[in-house]
Tab-separated table of C-alpha atoms and ligand atoms in Angstrom:
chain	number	residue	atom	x	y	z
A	432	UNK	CA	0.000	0.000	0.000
A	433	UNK	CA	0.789	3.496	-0.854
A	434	UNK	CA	1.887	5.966	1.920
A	435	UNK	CA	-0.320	8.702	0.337
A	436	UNK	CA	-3.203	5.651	0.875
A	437	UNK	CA	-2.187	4.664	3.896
A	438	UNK	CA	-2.410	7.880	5.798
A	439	UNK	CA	-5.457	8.977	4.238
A	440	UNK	CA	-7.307	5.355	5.863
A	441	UNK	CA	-5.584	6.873	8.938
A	442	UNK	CA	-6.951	9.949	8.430
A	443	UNK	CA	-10.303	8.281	8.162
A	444	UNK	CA	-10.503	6.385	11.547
A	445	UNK	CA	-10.028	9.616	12.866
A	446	UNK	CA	-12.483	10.877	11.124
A	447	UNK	CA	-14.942	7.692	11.836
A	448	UNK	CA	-14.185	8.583	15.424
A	449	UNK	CA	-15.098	12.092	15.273
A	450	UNK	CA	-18.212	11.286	13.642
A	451	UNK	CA	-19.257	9.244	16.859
A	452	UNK	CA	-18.292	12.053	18.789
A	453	UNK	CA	-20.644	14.858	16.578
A	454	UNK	CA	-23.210	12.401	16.816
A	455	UNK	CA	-22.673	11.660	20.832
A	456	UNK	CA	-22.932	15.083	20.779
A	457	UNK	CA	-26.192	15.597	18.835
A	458	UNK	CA	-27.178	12.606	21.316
A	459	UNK	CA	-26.818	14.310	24.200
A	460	UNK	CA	-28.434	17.708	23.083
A	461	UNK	CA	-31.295	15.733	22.421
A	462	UNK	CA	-31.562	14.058	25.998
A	463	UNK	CA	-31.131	17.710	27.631
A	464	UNK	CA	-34.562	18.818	25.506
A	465	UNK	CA	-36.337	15.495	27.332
A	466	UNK	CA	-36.758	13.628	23.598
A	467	UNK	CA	-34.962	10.186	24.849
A	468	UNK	CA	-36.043	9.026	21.190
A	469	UNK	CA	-34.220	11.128	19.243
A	470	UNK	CA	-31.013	10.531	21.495
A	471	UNK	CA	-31.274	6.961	21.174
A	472	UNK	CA	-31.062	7.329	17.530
A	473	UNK	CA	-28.050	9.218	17.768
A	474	UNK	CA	-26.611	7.036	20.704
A	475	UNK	CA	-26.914	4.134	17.552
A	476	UNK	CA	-25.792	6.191	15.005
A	477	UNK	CA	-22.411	7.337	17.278
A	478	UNK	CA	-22.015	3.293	17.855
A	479	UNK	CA	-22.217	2.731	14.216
A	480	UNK	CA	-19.603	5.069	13.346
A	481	UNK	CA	-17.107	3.509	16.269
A	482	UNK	CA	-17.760	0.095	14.180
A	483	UNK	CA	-16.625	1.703	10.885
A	484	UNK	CA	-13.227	3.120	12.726
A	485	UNK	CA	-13.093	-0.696	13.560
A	486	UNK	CA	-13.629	-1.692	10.045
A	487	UNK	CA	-10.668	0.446	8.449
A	488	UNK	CA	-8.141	-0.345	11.698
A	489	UNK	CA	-9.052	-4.283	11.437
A	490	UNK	CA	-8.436	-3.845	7.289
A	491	UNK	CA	-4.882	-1.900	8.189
A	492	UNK	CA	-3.909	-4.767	10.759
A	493	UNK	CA	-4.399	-7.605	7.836
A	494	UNK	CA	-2.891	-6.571	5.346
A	495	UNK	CA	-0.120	-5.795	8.291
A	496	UNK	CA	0.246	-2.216	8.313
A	497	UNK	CA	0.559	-0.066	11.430
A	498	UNK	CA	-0.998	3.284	11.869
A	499	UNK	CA	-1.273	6.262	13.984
A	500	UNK	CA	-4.347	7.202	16.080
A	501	UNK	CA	-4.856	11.099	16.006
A	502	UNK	CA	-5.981	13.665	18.091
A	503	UNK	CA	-10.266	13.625	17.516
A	504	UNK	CA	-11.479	17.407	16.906
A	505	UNK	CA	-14.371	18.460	19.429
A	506	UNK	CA	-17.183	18.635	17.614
A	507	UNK	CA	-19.324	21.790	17.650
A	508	UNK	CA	-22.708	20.493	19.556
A	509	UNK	CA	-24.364	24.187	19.918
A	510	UNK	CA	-27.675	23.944	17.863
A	511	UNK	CA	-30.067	26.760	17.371
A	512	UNK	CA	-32.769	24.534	17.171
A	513	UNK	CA	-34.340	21.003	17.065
A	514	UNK	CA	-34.113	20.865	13.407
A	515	UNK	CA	-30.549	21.967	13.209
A	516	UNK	CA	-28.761	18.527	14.114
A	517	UNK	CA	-30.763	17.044	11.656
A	518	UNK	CA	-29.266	19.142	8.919
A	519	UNK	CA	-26.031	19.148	9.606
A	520	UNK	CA	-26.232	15.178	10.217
A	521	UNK	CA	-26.929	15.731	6.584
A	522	UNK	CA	-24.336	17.710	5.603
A	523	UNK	CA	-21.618	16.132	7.897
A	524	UNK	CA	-22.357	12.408	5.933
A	525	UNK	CA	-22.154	14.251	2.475
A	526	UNK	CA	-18.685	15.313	3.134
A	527	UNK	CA	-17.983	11.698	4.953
A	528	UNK	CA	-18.776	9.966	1.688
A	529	UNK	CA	-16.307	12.608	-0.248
A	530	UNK	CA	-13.841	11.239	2.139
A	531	UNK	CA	-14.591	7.969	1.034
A	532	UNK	CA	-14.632	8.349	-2.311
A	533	UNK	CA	-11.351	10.186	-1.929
A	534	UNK	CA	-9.839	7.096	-0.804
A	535	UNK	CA	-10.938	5.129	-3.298
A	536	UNK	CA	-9.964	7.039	-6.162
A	537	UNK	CA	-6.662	6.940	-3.983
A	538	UNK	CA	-6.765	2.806	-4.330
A	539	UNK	CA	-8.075	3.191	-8.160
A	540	UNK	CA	-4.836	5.298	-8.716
A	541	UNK	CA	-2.866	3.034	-7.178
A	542	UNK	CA	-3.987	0.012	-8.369
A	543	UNK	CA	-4.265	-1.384	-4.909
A	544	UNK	CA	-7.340	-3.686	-5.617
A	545	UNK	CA	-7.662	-4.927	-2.228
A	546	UNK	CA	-8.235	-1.821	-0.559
A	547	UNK	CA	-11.119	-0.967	-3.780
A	548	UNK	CA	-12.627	-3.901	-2.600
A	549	UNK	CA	-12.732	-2.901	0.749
A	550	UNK	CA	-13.721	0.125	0.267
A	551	UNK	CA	-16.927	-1.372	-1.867
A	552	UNK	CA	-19.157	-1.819	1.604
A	553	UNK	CA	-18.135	1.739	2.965
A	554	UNK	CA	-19.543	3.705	-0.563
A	555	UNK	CA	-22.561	0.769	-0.515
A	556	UNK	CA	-23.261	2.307	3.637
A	557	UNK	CA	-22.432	5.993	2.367
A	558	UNK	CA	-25.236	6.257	0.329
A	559	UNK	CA	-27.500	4.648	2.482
A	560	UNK	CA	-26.367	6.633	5.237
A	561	UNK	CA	-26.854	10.232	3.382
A	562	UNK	CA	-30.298	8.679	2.365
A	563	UNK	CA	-31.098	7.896	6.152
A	564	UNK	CA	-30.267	11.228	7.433
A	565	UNK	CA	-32.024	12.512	4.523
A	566	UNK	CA	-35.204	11.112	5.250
A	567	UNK	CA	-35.065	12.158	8.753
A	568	UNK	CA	-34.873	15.516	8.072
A	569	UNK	CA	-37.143	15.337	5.452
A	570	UNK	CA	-39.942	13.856	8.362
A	571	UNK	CA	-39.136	15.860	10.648
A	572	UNK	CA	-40.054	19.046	8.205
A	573	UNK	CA	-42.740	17.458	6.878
A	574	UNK	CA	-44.696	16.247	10.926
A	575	UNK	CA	-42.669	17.496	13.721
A	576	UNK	CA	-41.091	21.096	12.740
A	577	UNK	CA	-44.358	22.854	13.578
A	578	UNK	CA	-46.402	20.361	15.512
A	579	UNK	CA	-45.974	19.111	18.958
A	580	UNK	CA	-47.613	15.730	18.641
A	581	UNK	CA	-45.523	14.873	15.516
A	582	UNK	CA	-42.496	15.284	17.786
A	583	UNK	CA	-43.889	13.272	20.300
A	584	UNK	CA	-44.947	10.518	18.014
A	585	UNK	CA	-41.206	10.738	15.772
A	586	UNK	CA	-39.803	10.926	19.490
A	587	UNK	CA	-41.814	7.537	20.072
A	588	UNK	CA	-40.728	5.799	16.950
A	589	UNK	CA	-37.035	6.691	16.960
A	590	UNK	CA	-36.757	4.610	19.994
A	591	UNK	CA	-35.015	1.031	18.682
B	902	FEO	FE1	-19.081	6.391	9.029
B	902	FEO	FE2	-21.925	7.895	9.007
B	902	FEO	O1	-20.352	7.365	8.144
């Protein structure tokens, strides 16, 4: 593997990791405004992105690489609003898949055709993931934003 590959999957765990802690952070926003749905779903969604770090560190490991774990940013969890998490869950998995796709252009440039077949499950989950957060938003707009028993019933149903 390429060094230029190679530090940008390192760059990624990091990355993965910060995303648990943004969403952690949206989690616990959540819990403070008394909707223990919505921080569930968040409290998943942080878990989820711990796996993916996981993912990328177990792929470095087998193919017997070592890497570097750096420093996690603090996430900016000051929102505005109820509807403002939601949004920037939105934006903050757009840029994730850039990442992603970054790295795989990376292994298509390379011609490392392990790591593009690695890489096939995280652009697979990208999408879906942009098209999750998508749709929350989207419900949220659409039954909660302006109406207190559509929170309390997308409150109810976010629980898992
Ligand atoms: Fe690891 Fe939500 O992307």
């Amino acid at each position: 593997m390429t060094n230029e590959l190679k530090q940008l999957i390192e760059q990624q765990i990091n990355k993965e990791f910060y995303s648990a802690y943004f969403y952690y952070g949206i989690a616990e926003y959540y819990r403070s405004k008394g909707l223990d749905g919505f921080h569930a779903w968040f409290e998943a969604q942080a878990q989820e992105e711990v796996e993916h770090a996981e993912k990328f560190a177990e792929y470095l490991h087998d193919r017997e690489i070592s890497f570097r774990l750096l420093p996690i940013e603090a996430p900016d969890c000051t929102f505005a609003d109820l509807r403002e998490p939601l949004a920037r869950q939105v934006e903050h998995e757009k840029l994730v898949t850039s990442l992603i796709l970054a790295i795989y252009q990376q292994a298509c440039d390379d011609n490392d055709i392990l790591t593009r077949s690695f890489l096939q499950w995280f652009v697979t989950e990208q999408l879906e993931e942009e098209k999750t957060a998508k749709e929350l938003l989207e419900q949220y707009d659409l039954f909660a934003k302006d109406n207190a028993t559509g929170l309390y019933q997308m409150n109810k149903d976010l629980h898992r």
